[in-house]
Coordinates of C-alpha atoms and ligand atoms in Angstrom, one line a residue:
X270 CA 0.0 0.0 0.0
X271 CA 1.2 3.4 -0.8
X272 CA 1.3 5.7 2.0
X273 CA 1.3 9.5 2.8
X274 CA 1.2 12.3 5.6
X275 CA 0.4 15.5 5.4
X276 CA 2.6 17.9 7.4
X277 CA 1.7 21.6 8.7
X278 CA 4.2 23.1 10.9
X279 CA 6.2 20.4 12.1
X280 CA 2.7 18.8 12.8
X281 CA 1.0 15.8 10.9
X282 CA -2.1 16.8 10.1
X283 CA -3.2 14.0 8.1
X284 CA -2.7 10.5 7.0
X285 CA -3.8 7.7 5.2
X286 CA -2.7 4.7 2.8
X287 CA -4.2 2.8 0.1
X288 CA -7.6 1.5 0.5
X289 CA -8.5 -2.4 -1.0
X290 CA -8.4 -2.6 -4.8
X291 CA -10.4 -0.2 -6.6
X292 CA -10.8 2.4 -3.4
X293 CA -9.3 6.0 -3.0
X294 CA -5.6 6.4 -2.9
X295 CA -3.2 6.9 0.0
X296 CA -3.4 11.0 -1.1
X297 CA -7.4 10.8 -1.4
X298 CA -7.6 9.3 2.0
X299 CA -4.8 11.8 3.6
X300 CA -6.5 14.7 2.2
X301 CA -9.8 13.5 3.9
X302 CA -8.4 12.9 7.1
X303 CA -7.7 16.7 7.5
X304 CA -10.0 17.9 9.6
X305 CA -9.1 21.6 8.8
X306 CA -8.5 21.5 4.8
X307 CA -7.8 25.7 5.5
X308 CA -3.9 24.4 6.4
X309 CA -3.2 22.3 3.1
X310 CA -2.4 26.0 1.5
X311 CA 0.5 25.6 3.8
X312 CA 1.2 22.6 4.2
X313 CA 4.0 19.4 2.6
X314 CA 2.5 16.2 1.5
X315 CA 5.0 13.2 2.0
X316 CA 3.6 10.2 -0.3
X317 CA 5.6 6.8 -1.0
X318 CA 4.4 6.7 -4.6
X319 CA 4.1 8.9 -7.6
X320 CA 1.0 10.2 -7.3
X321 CA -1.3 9.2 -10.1
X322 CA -2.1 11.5 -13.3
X323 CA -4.5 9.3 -15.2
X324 CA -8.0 8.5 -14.6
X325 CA -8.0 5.0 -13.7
X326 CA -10.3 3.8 -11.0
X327 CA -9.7 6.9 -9.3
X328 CA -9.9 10.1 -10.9
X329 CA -5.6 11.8 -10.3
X330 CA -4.5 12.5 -7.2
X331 CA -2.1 15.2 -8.7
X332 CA -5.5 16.8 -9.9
X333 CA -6.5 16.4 -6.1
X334 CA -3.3 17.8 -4.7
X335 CA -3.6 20.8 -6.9
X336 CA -7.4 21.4 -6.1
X337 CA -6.1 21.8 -2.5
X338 CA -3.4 24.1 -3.2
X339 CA -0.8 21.9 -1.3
X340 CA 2.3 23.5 -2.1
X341 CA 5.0 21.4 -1.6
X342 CA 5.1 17.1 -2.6
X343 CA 8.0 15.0 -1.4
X344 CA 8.1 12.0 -3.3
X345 CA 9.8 8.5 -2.5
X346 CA 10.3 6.9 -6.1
X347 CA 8.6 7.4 -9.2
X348 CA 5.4 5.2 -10.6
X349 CA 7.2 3.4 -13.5
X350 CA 3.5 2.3 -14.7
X351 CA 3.6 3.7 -18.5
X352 CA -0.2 5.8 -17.8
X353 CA 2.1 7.9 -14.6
X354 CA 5.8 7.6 -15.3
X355 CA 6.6 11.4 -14.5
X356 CA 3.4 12.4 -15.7
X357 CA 2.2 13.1 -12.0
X358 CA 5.1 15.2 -11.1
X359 CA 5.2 17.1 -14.2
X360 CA 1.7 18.2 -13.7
X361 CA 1.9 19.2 -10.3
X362 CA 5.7 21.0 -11.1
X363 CA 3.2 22.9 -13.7
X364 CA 1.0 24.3 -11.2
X365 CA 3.7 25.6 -9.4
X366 CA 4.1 22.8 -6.9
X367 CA 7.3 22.6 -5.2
X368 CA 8.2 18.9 -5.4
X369 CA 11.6 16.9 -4.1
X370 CA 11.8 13.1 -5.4
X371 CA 13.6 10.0 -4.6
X372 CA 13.7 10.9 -1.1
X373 CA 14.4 7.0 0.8
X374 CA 13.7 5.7 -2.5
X375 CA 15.4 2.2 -2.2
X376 CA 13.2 1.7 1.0
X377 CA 10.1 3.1 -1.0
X378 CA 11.0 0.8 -4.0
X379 CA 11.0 -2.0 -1.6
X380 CA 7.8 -1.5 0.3
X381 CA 6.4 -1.4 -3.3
X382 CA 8.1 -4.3 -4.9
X383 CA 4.8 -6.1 -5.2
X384 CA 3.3 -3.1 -6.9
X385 CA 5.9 -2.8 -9.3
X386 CA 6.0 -6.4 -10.3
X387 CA 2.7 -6.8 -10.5
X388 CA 2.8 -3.7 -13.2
X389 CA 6.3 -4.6 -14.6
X390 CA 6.2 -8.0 -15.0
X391 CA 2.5 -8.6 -15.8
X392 CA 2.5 -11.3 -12.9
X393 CA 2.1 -11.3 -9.3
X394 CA 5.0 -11.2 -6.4
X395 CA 6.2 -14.2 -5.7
X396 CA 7.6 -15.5 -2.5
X397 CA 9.1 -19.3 -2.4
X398 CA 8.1 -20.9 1.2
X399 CA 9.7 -24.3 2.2
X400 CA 11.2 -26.3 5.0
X401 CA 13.9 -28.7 4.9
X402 CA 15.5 -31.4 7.2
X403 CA 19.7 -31.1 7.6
X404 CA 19.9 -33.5 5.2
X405 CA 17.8 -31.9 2.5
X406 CA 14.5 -33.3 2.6
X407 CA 11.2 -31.2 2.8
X408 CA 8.9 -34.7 3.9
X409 CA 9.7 -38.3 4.7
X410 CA 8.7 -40.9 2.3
X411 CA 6.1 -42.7 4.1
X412 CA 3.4 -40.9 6.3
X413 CA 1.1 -42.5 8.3
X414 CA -1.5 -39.4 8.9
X415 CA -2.7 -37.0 6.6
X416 CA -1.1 -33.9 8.2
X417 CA 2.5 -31.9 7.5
X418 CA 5.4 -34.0 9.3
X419 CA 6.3 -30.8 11.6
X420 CA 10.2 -29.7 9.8
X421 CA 10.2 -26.7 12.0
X422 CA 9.5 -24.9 15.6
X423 CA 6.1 -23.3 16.7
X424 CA 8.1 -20.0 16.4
X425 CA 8.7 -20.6 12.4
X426 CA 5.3 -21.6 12.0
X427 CA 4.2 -18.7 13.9
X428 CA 6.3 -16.6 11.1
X429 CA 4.7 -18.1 8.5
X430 CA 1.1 -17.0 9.4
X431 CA 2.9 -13.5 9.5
X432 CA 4.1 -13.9 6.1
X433 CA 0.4 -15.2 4.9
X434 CA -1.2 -12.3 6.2
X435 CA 1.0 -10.2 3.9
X436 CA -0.1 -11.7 1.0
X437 CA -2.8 -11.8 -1.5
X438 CA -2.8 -15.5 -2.2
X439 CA -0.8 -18.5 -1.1
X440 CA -0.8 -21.1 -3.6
X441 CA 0.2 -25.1 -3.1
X442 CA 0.1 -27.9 -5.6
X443 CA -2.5 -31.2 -5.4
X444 CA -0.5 -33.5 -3.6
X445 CA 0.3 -31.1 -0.9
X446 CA -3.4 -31.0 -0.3
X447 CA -3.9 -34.8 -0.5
X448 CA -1.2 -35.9 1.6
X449 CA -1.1 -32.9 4.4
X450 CA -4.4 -31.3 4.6
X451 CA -3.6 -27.9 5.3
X452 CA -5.6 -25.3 6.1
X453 CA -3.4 -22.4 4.8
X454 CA -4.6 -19.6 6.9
X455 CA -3.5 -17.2 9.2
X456 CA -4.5 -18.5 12.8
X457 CA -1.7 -18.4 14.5
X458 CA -1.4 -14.2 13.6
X459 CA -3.6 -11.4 13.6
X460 CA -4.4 -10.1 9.8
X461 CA -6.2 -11.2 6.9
X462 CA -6.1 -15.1 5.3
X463 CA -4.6 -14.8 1.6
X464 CA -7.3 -16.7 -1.1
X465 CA -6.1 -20.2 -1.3
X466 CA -5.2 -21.8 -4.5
X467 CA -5.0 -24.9 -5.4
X468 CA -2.9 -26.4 -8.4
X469 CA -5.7 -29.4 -8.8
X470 CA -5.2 -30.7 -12.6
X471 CA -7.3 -33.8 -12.0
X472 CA -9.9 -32.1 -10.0
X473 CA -10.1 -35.0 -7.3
X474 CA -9.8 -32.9 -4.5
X475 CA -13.3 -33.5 -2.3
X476 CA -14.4 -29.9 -1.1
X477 CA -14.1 -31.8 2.6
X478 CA -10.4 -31.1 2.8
X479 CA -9.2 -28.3 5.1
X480 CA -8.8 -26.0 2.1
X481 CA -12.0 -25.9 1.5
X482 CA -13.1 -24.9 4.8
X483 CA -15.2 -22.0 5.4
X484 CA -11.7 -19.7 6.9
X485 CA -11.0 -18.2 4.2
X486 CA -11.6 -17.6 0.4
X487 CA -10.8 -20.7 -1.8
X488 CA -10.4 -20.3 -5.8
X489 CA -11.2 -23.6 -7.3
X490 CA -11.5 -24.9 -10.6
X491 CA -15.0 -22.9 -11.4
X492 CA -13.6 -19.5 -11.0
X493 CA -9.6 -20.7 -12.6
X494 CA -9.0 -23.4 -14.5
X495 CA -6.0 -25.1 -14.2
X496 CA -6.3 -27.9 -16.8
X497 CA -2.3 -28.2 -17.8
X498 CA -1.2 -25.1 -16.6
X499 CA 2.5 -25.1 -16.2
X500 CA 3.6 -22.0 -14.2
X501 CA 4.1 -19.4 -17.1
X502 CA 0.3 -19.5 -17.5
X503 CA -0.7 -19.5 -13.9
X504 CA 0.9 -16.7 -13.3
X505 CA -0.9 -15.5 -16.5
X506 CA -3.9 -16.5 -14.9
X507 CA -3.0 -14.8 -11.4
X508 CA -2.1 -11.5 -13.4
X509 CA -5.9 -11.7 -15.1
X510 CA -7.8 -12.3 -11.7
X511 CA -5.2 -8.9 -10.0
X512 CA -3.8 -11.3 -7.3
X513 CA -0.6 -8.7 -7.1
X514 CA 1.7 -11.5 -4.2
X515 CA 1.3 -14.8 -3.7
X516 CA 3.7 -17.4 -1.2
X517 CA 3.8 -20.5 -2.4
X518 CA 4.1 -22.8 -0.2
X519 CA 5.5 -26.6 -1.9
X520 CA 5.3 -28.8 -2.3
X521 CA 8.5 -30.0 -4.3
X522 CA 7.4 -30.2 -7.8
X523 CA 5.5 -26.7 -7.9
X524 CA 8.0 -25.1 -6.2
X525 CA 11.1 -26.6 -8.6
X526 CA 7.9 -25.4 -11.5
X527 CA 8.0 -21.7 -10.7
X528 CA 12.2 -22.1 -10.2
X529 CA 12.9 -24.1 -13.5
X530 CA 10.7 -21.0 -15.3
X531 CA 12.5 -18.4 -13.3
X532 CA 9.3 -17.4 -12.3
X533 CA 10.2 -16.4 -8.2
X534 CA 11.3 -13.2 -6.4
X535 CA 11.9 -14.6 -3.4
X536 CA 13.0 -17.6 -1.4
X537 CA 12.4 -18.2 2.4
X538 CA 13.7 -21.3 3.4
X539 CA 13.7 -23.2 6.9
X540 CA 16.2 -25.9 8.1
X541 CA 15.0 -27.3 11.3
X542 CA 17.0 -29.7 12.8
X543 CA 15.7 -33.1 11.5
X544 CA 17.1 -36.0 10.1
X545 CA 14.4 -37.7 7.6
X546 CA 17.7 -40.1 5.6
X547 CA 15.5 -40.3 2.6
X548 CA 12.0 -39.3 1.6
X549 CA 11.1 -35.7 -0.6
X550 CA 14.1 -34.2 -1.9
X551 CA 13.9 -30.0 -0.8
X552 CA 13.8 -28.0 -4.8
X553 CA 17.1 -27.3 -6.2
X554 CA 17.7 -23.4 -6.7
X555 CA 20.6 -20.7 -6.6
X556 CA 19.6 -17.5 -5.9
X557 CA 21.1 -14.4 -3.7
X558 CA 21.3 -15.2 0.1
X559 CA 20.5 -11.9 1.1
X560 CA 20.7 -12.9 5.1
X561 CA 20.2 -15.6 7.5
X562 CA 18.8 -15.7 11.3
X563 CA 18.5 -18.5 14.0
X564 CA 14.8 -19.3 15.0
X565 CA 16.1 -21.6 18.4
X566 CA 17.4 -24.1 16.1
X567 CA 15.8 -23.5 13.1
X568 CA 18.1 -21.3 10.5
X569 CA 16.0 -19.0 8.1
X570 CA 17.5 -18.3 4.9
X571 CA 16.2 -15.1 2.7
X572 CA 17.4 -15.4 -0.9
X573 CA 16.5 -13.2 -3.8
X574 CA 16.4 -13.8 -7.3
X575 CA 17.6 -10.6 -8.5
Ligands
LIG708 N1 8.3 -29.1 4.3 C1 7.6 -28.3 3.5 O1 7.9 -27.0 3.5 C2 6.6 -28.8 2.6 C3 6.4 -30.1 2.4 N2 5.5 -30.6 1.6 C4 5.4 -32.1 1.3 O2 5.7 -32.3 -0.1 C5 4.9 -33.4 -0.5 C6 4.2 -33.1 -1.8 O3 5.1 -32.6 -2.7 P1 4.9 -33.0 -4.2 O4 4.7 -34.5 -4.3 O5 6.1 -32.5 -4.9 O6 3.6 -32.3 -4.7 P2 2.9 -30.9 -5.0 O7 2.2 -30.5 -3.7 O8 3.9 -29.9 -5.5 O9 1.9 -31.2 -6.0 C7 2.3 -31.7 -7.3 C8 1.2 -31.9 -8.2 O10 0.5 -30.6 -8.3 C9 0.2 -30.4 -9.6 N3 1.0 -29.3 -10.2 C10 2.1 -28.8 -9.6 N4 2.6 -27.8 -10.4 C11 1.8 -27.7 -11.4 C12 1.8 -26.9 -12.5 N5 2.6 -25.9 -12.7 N6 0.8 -27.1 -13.4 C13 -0.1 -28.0 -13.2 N7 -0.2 -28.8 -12.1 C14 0.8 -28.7 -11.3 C15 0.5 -31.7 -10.4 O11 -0.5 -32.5 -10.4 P3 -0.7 -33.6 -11.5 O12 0.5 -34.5 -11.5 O13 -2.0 -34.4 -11.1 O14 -0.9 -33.0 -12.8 C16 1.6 -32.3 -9.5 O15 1.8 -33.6 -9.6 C17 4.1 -33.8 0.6 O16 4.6 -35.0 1.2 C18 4.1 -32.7 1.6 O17 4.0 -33.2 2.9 C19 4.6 -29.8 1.0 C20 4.7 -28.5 1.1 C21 5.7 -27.9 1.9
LIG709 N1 6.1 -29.2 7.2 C1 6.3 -27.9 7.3 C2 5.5 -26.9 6.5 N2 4.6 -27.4 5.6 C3 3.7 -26.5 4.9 O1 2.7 -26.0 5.8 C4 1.4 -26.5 5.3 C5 0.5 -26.7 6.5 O2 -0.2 -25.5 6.8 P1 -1.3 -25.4 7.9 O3 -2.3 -26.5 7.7 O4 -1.9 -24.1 7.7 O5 -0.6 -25.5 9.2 C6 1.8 -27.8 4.6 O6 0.8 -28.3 3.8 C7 3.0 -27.3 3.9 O7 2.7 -26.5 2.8 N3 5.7 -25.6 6.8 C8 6.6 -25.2 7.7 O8 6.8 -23.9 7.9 N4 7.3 -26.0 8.4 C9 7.2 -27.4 8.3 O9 7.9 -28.1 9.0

């Protein structure tokens, strides 16, 4: 979500950040939170994003920020989407707004990394999610329940819910469902379930699984169809239905999918301190560790593919 305060002598005087798809902007929303619109004339208007110039499902918020009089923008980094692209600052430099960009940009271009994906790429963020034993195996060969054979700590898991709640969708392939029943939400952590999706080619998934419980939304084969999708074309399919970040979540063969079509931005991965000696071997990948921390003795690895 973009975000932006609105500053009047040192005070903030308003605030607000993007509202679910389709709703006002982070400006529209700050802008309406001032309760005396008298001291926008003098005030600064901090916003993560370009704001917009075009009329999209919002009519521009440089339009807005004009209409107000706000005379000075400070920008983090610039909307690279071809309709804004500079097209917001120009307009407001035009009216005589005083603006400054690029100001924390790296950390702006971060928060918005799905955003720009999403836009970029034509395909939705995507987060790798897995858990391995010391000796490289993500499940043992034989289970005896139908329920994940616990890799890592309650801590970890705890993470994990975290990480859910920060994305659209979390995605998993059919034998991940057959074999573990998940339920895929966010329990464990305050915030909102992702949609559940399910790569289920032969449709013999019985709505009684976990996945289909009532939790949380669950896309299925009426509203996606997955018929011989290799990853290229689910994404494709993500990038239709405006699922901006999804985690995926195994198991093997749709993670080493997305991986063997380059199609991943990140990689969490969790080595708890099992031995399994045979049984699922974890995906094979290289990517950039960009840092690593102990959970008790779990280690967390955070690669990126970059
Ligand atoms: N430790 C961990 O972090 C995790 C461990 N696991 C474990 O992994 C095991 C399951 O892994 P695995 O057997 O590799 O299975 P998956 O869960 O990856 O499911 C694989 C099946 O999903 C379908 N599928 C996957 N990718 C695609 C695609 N791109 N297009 C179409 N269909 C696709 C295929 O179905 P079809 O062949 O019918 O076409 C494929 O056989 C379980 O034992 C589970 O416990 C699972 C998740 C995480
Ligand atoms: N075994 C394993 C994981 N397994 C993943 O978690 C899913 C279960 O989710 P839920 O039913 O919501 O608890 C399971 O199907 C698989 O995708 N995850 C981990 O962080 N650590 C682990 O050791």
């Amino acid at each position: 979500m973009v975000g932006c305060v609105i500053v009047h002598n040192n005070s903030i005087i308003g605030e607000g950040f993007t509202s679910k798809y389709g709703g006002n902007h982070a400006e529209v929303n700050a802008i309406q939170s001032v309760k005396n619109k008298s001291l926008l004339k003098q005030a600064t208007l901090y916003v993560t994003l370009e704001p917009c110039s075009h009329y999209g499902k919002t009519p521009p918020c440089s339009d807005l920020i004009i209409a107000n009089k706000i005379p000075k923008v400070v920008i983090g980094c610039i909307d690279d989407n071809k309709l804004v692209a500079g097209k917001g600052i120009e307009k407001l430099i035009n009216a005589g707004c005083h603006v400054t960009v690029g100001v924390l940009e790296e950390a702006c271009k971060t928060h918005h990394k799905r955003f720009f994906t999403f836009h970029n790429k034509k395909r939705p963020y995507i987060i790798l999610k897995w858990a391995e034993t010391k000796d490289g195996f993500i499940a043992p060969i034989a289970k005896n329940e139908q329920k994940p054979v616990w890799i890592t700590n309650e801590y970890s898991r705890q993470l994990v819910h975290k990480w859910r709640a920060e994305e659209q969708a979390i995605l998993v392939g059919a034998n991940t469902v057959l074999q573990d029943n998940p339920s895929l939400t966010v329990r464990d952590w305050s915030g909102e379930n992702p949609v559940r999706i399910v790569i289920d080619r032969d449709q013999n998934i019985s709505k009684s699984y976990d996945i289909y419980n009532s939790e949380a939304e669950t896309i299925t084969k009426n509203d996606i169809d997955f018929t011989k999708q290799r990853a290229s074309q689910i994404c494709a399919i993500l990038f239709k239905n405006e699922i901006t970040s999804v985690i995926i979540e195994g198991g093997a063969k749709t993670l080493q999918d997305f991986i063997d079509e380059n199609l991943w931005d990140e990689a969490r991965v969790f080595t708890g301190n099992k031995l399994f000696k045979q049984g699922v071997n974890a995906p094979s990948f290289s990517g950039r560790l960009d840092h690593e921390i102990c959970i008790n003795e779990d280690v967390l690895k955070i690669y990126y593919n970059d």
